[in-house]
PDB file of C-alpha atoms and ligand atoms in Angstrom:
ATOM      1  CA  UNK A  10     105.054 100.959  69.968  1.00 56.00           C
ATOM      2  CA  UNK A  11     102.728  98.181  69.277  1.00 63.00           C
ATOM      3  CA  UNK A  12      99.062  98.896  68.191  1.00 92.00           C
ATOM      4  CA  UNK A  13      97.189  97.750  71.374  1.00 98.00           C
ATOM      5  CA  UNK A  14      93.496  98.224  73.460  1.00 98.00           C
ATOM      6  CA  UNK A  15      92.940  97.680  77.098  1.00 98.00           C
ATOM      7  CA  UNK A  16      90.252  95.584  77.965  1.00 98.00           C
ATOM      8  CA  UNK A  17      89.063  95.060  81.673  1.00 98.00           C
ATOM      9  CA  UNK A  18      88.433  91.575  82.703  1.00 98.00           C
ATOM     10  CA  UNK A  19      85.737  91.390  85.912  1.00 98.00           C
ATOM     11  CA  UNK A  20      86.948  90.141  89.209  1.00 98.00           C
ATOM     12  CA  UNK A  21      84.946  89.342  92.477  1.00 98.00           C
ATOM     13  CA  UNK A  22      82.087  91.789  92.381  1.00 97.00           C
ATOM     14  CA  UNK A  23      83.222  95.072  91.354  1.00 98.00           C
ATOM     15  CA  UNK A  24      87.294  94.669  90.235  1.00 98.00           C
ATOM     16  CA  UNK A  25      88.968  95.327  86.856  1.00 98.00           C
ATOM     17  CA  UNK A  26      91.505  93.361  86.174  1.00 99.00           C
ATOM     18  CA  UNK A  27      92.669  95.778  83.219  1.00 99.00           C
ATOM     19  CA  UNK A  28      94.148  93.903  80.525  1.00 98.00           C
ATOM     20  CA  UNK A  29      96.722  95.596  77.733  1.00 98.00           C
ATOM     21  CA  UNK A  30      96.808  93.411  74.627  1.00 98.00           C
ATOM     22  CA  UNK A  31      97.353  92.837  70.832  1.00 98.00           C
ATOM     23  CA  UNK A  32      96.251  90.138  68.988  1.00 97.00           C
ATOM     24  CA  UNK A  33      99.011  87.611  70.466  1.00 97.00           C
ATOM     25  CA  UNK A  34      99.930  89.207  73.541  1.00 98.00           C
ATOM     26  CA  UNK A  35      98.629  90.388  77.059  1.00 98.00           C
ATOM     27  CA  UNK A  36     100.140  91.802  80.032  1.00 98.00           C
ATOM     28  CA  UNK A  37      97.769  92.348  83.000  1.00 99.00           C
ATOM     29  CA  UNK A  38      96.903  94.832  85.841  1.00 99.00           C
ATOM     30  CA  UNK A  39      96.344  93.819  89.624  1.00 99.00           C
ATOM     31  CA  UNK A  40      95.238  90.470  88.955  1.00 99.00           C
ATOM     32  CA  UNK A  41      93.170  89.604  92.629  1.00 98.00           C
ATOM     33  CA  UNK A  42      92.190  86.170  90.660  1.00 98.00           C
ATOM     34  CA  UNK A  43      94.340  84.173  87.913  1.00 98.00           C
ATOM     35  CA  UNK A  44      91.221  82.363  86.629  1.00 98.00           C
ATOM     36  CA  UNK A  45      89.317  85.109  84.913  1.00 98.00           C
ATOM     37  CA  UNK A  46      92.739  86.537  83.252  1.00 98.00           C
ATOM     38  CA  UNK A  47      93.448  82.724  82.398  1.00 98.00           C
ATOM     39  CA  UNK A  48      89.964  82.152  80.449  1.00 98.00           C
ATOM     40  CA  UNK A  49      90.345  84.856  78.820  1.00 98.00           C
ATOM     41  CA  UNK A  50      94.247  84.216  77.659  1.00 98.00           C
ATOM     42  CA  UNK A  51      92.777  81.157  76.272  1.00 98.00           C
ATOM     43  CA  UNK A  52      90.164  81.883  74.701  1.00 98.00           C
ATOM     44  CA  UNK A  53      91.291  84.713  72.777  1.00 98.00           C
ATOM     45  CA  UNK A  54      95.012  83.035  72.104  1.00 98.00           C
ATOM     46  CA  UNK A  55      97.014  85.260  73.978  1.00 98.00           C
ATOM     47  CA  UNK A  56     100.419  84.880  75.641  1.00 98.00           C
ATOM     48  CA  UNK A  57     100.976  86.906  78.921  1.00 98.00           C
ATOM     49  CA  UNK A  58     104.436  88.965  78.726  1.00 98.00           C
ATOM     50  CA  UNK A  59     103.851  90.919  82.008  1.00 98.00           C
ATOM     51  CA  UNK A  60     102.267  91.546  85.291  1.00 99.00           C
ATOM     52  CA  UNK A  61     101.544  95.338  86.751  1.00 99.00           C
ATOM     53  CA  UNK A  62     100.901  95.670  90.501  1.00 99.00           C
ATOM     54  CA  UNK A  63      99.769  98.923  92.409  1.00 99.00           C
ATOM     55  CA  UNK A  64      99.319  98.183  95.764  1.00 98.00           C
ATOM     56  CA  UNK A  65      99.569  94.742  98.166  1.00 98.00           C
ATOM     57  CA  UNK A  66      95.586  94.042  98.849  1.00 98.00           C
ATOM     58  CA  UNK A  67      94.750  90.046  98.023  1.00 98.00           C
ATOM     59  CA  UNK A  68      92.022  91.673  95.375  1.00 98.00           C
ATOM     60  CA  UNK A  69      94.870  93.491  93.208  1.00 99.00           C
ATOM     61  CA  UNK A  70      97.752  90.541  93.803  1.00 98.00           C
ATOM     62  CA  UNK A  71      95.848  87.737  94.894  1.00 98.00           C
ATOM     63  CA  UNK A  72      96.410  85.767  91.298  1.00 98.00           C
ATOM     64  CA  UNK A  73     100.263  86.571  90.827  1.00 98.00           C
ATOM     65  CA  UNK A  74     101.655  82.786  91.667  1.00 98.00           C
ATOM     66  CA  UNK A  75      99.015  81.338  89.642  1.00 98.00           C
ATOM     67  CA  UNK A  76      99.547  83.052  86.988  1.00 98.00           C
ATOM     68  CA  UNK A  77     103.347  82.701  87.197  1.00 98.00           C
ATOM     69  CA  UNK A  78     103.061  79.065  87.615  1.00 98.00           C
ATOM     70  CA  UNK A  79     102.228  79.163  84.064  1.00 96.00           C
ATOM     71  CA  UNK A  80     104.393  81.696  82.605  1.00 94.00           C
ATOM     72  CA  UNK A  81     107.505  83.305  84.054  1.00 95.00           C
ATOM     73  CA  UNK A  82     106.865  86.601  83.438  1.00 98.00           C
ATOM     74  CA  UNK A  83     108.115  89.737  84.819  1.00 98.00           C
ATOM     75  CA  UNK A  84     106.547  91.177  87.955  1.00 98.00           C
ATOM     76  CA  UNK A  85     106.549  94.983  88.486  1.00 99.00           C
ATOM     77  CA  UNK A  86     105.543  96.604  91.685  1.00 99.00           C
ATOM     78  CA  UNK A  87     106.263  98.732  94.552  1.00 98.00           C
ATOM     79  CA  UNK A  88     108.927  98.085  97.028  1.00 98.00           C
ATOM     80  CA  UNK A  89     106.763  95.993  99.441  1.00 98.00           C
ATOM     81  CA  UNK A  90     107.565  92.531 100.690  1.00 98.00           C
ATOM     82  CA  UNK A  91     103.859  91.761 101.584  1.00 98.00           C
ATOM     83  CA  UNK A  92     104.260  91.071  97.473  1.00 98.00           C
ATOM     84  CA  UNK A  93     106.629  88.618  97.485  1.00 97.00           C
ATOM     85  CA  UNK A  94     105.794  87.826  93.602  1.00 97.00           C
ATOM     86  CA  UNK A  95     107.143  91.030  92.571  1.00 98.00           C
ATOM     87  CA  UNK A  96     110.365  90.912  90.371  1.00 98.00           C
ATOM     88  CA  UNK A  97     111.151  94.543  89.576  1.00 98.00           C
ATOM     89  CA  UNK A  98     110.837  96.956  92.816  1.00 98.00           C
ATOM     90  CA  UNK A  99     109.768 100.145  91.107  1.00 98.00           C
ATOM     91  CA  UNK A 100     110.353 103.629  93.096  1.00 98.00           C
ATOM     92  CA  UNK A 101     108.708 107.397  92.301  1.00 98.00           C
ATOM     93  CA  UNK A 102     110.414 108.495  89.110  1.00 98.00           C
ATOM     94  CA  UNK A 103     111.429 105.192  87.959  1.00 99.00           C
ATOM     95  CA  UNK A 104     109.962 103.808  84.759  1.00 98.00           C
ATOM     96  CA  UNK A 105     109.596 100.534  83.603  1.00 98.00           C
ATOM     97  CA  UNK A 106     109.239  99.390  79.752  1.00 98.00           C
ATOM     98  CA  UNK A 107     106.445  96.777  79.017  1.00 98.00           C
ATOM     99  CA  UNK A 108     107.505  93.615  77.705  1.00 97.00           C
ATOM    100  CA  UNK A 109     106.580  93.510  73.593  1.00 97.00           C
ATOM    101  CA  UNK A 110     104.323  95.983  73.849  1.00 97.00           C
ATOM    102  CA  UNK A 111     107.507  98.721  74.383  1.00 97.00           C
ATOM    103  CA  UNK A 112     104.980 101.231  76.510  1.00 98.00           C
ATOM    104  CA  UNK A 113     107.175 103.208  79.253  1.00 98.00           C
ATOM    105  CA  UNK A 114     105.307 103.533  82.123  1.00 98.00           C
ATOM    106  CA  UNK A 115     106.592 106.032  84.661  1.00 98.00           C
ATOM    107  CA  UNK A 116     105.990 105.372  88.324  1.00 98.00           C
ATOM    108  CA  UNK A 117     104.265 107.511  91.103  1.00 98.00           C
ATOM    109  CA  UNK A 118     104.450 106.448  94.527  1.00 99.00           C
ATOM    110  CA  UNK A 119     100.901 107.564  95.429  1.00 98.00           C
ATOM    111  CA  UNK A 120     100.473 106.368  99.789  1.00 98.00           C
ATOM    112  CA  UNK A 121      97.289 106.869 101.521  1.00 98.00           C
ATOM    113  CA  UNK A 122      95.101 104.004 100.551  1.00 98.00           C
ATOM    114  CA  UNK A 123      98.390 101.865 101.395  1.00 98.00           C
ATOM    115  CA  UNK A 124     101.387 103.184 102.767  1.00 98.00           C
ATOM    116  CA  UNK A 125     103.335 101.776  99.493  1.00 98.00           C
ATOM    117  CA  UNK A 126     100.775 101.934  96.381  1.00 98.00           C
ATOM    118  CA  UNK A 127     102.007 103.027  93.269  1.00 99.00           C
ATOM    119  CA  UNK A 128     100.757 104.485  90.086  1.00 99.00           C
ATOM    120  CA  UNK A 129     101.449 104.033  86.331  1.00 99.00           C
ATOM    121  CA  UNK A 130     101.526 106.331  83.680  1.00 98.00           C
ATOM    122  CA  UNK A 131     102.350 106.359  80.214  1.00 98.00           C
ATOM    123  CA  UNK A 132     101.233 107.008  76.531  1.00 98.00           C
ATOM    124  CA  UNK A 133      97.874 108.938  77.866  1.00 98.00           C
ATOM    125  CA  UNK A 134      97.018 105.859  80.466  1.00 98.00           C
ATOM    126  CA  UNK A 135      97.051 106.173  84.453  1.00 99.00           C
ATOM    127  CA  UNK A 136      96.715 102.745  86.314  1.00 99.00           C
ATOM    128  CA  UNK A 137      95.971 104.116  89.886  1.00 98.00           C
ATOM    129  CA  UNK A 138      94.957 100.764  91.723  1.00 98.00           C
ATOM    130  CA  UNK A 139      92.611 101.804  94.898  1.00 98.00           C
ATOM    131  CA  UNK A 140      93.934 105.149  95.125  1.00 98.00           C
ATOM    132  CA  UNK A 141      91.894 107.511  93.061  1.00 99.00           C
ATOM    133  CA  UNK A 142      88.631 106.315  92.106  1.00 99.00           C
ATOM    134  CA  UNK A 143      85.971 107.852  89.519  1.00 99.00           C
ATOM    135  CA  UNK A 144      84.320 110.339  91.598  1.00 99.00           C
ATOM    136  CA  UNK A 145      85.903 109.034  94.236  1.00 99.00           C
ATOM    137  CA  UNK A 146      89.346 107.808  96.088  1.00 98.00           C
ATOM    138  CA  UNK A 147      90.169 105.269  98.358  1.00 98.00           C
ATOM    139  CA  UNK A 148      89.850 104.483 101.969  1.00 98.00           C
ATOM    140  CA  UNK A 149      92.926 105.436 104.102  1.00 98.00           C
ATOM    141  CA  UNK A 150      93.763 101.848 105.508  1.00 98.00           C
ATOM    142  CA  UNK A 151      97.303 102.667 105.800  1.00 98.00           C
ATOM    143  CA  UNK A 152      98.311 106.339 105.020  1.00 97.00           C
ATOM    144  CA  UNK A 153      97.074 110.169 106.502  1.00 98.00           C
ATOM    145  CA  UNK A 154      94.645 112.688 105.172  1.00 98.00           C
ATOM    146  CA  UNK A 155      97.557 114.072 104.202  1.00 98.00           C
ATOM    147  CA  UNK A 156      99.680 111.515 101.969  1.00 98.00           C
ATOM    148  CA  UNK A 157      96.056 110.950 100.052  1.00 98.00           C
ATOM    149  CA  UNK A 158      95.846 114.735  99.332  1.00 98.00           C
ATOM    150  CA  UNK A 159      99.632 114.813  98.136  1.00 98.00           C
ATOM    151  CA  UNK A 160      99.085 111.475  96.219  1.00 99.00           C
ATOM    152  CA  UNK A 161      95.652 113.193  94.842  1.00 99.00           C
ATOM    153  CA  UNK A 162      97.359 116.257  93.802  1.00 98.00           C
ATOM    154  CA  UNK A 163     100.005 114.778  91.703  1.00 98.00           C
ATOM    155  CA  UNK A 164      97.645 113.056  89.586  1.00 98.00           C
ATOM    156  CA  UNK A 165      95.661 115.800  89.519  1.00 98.00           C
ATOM    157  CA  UNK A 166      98.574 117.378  87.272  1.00 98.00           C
ATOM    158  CA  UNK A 167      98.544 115.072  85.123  1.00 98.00           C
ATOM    159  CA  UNK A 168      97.192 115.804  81.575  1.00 98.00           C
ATOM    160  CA  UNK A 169      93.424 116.386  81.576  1.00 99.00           C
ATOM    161  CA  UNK A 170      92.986 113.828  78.839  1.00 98.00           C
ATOM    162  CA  UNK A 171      94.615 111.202  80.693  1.00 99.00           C
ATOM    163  CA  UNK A 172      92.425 108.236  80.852  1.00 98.00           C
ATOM    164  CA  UNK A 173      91.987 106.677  84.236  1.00 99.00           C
ATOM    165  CA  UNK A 174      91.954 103.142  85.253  1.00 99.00           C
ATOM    166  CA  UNK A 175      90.696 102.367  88.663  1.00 98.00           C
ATOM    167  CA  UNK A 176      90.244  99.409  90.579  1.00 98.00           C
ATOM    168  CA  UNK A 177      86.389  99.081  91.273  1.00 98.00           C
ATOM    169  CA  UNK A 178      83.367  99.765  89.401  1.00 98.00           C
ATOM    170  CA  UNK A 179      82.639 102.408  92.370  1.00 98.00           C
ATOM    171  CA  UNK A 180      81.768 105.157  90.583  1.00 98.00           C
ATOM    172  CA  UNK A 181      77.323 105.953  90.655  1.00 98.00           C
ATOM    173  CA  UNK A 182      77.559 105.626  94.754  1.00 98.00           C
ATOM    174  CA  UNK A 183      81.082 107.392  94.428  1.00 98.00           C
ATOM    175  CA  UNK A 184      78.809 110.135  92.373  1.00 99.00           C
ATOM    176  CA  UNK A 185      75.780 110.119  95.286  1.00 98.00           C
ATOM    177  CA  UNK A 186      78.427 111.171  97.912  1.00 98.00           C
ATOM    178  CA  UNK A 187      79.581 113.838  95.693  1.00 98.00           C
ATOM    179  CA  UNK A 188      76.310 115.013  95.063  1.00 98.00           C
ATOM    180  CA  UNK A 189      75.624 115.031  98.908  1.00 98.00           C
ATOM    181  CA  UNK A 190      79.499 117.034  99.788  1.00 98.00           C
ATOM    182  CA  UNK A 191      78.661 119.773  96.472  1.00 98.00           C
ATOM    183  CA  UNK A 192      74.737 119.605  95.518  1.00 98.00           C
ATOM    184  CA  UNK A 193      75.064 122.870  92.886  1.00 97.00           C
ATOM    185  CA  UNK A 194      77.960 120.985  91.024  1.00 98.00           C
ATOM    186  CA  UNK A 195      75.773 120.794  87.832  1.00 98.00           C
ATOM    187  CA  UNK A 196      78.087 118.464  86.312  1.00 98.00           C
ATOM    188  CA  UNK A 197      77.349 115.578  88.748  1.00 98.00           C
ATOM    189  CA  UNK A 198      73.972 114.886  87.252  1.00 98.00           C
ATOM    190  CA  UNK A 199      75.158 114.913  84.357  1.00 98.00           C
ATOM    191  CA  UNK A 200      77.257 112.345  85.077  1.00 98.00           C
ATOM    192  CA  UNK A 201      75.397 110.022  86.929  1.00 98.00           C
ATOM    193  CA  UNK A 202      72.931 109.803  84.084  1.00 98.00           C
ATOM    194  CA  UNK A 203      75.801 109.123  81.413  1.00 98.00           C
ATOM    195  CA  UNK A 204      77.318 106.490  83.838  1.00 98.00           C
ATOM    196  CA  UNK A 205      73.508 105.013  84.791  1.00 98.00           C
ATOM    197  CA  UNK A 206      73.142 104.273  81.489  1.00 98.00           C
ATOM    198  CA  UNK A 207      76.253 102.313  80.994  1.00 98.00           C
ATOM    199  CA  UNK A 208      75.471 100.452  83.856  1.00 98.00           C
ATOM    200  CA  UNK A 209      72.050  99.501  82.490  1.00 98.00           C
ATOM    201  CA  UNK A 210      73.695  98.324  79.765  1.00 98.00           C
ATOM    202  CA  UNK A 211      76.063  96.442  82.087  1.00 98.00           C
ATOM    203  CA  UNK A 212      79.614  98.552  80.746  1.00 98.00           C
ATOM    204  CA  UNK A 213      82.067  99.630  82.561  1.00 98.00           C
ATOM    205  CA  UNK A 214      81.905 103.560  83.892  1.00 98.00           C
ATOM    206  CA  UNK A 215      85.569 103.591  83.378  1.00 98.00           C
ATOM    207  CA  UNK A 216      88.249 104.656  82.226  1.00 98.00           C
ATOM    208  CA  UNK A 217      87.724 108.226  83.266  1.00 99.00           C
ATOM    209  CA  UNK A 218      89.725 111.029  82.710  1.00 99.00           C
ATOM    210  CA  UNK A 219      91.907 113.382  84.557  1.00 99.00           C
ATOM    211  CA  UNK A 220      89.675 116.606  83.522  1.00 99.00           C
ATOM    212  CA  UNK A 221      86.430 114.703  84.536  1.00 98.00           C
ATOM    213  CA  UNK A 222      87.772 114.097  88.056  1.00 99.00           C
ATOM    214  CA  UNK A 223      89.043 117.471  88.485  1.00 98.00           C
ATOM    215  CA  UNK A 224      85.398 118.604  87.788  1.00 98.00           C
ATOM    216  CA  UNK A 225      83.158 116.153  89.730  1.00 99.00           C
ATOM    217  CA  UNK A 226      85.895 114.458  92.233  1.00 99.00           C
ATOM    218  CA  UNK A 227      85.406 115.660  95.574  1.00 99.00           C
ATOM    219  CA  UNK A 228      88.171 114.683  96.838  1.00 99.00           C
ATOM    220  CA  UNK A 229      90.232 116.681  94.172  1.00 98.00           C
ATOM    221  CA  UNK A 230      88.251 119.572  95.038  1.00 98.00           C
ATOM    222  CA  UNK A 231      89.049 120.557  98.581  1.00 98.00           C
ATOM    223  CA  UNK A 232      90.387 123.678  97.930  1.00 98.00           C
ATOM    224  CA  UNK A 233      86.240 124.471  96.297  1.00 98.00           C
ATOM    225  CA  UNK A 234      84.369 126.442  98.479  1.00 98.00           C
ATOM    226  CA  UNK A 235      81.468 124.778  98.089  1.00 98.00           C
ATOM    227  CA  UNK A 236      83.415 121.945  99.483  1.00 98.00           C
ATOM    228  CA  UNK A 237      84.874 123.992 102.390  1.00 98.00           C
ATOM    229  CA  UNK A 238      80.993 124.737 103.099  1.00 98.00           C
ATOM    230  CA  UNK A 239      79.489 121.167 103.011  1.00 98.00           C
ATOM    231  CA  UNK A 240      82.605 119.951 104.869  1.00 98.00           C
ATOM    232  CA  UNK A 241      82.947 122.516 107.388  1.00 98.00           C
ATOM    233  CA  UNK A 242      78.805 121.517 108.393  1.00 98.00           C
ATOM    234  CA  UNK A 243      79.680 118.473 109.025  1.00 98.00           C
ATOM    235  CA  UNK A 244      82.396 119.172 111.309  1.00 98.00           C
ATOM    236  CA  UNK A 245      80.611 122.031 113.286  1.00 98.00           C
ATOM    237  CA  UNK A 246      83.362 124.142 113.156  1.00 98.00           C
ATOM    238  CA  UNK A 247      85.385 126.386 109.870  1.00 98.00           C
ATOM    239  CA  UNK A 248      87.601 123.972 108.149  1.00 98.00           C
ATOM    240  CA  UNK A 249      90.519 125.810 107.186  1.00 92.00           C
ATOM    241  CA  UNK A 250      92.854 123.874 104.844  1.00 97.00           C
ATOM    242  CA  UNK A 251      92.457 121.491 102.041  1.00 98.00           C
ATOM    243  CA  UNK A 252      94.044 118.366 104.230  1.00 98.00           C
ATOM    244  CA  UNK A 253      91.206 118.472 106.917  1.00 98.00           C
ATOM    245  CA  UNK A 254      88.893 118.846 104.359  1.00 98.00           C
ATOM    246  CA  UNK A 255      89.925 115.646 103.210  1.00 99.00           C
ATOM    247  CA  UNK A 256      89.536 114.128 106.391  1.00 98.00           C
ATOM    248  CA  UNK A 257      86.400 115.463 106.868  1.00 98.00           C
ATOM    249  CA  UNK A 258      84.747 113.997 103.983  1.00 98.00           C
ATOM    250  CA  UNK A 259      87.038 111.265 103.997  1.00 98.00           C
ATOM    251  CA  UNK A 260      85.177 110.384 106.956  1.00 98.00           C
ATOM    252  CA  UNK A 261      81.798 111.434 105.901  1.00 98.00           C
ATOM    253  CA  UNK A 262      81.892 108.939 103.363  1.00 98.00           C
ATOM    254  CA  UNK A 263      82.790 105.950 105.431  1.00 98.00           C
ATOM    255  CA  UNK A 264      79.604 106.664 106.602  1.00 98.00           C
ATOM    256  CA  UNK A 265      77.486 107.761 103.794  1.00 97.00           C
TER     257      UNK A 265
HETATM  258 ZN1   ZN B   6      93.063  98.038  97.933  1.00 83.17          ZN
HETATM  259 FE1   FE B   7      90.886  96.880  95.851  1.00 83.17          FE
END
């Protein structure tokens, strides 16, 4: 395997367009908008071998012919035609090899954000699209409580020192909510002063890491009963089972 860093290139006004690369090669993930991943192919000299996609939304995809209007590259996404760009379909289980950069990726079909996002993982790295978020995950456009607490739960298994690649720079209001749904987490704080201070600095908050959600998340923690508590408030009534949990704060924080 090639000696490589990931570098996230900004998109609109809060993607990462998360970038694998060496010093002659690049292959990109969920690129909304060619032009940022083209300025920066150019500048630093860099030929594009591949193109990741996790889910169908024009802010993950929305730069796929441009960018293959240059280069014919390889495509790899789920099986969705609302992405017609895609050139290898990838399924739960599958795994696809990047192009120079020899990293297998295996893939997770994670629904609930979109009824056919997908996930990849391999050597230590999770690219997880709009699905889980740091401190957060995302809104159920397309999928149930349920699918988002199955999808949730599988990458909760993953290894705790996993780094995690989301989407959106989401994560200090994703860490108010979670302060409002579990105020005696004393890890939250914590957090939201580490992650202030790389947005003072104007960093990135991300990648996170699989332990790190599984101790601040709320939506990874439905099964808490501190959760269960702040969730069970809101709904006037005893919440009983992790999935309308979910819901419940799902909900909660469309409206936070
Ligand atoms: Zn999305
Ligand atoms: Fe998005």
């Amino acid at each position: 395997m090639a000696i490589y860093e990931i570098v996230p290139l900004r998109a609109f006004s809060d993607n990462y367009i998360w970038t694998i690369r060496d010093g002659s090669h690049a292959a990109v993930v969920d690129p909304g908008d060619a032009q940022p991943v083209l300025d920066y192919l150019a500048r630093e000299k860099l030929e594009l071998v591949a193109i990741l996609n996790t889910h169908h939304h024009a802010d993950h995809v929305g730069g796929n012919a441009a960018l293959l209007a240059r280069t014919r590259v390889p495509v790899f996404g789920p099986h969705d035609e609302r992405i017609p760009d895609v050139s290898v379909r990838l399924a739960d289980g599958e795994r696809c090899t990047l192009p120079h950069f020899h990293i297998e990726m295996e893939i997770m079909e994670i629904p609930g954000h979109t009824r056919s996002h997908i996930s990849f993982h391999g050597d230590g790295m999770l690219f997880c699209g709009d699905t889980l978020f740091a401190a957060g995950c995302g809104r159920l456009f397309e999928g149930t409580p349920r699918q988002m607490h199955d999808s949730l739960t599988r990458l909760a298994r993953l290894p705790d020192d996993t780094r995690v690649y989301c989407g959106h720079e989401y994560t200090l209001a994703n860490i108010k909510f979670a302060k409002a749904a579990e105020p005696d987490n004393r890890k939250l704080p914590e957090l939201e002063a580490q992650m202030q201070a790389l947005r003072n600095k104007d960093q990135p908050t991300l990648p996170s890491t699989i332990g790190r959600e599984k101790a601040t998340n709320p939506f990874l923690r439905v099964s808490e009963p501190a959760i269960i508590h702040s969730a069970s408030t809101r709904a006037t009534k005893k919440l009983l089972d992790p999935v309308s949990v979910l819901a419940e704060i799902r909900d909660w924080k469309n409206n936070f």
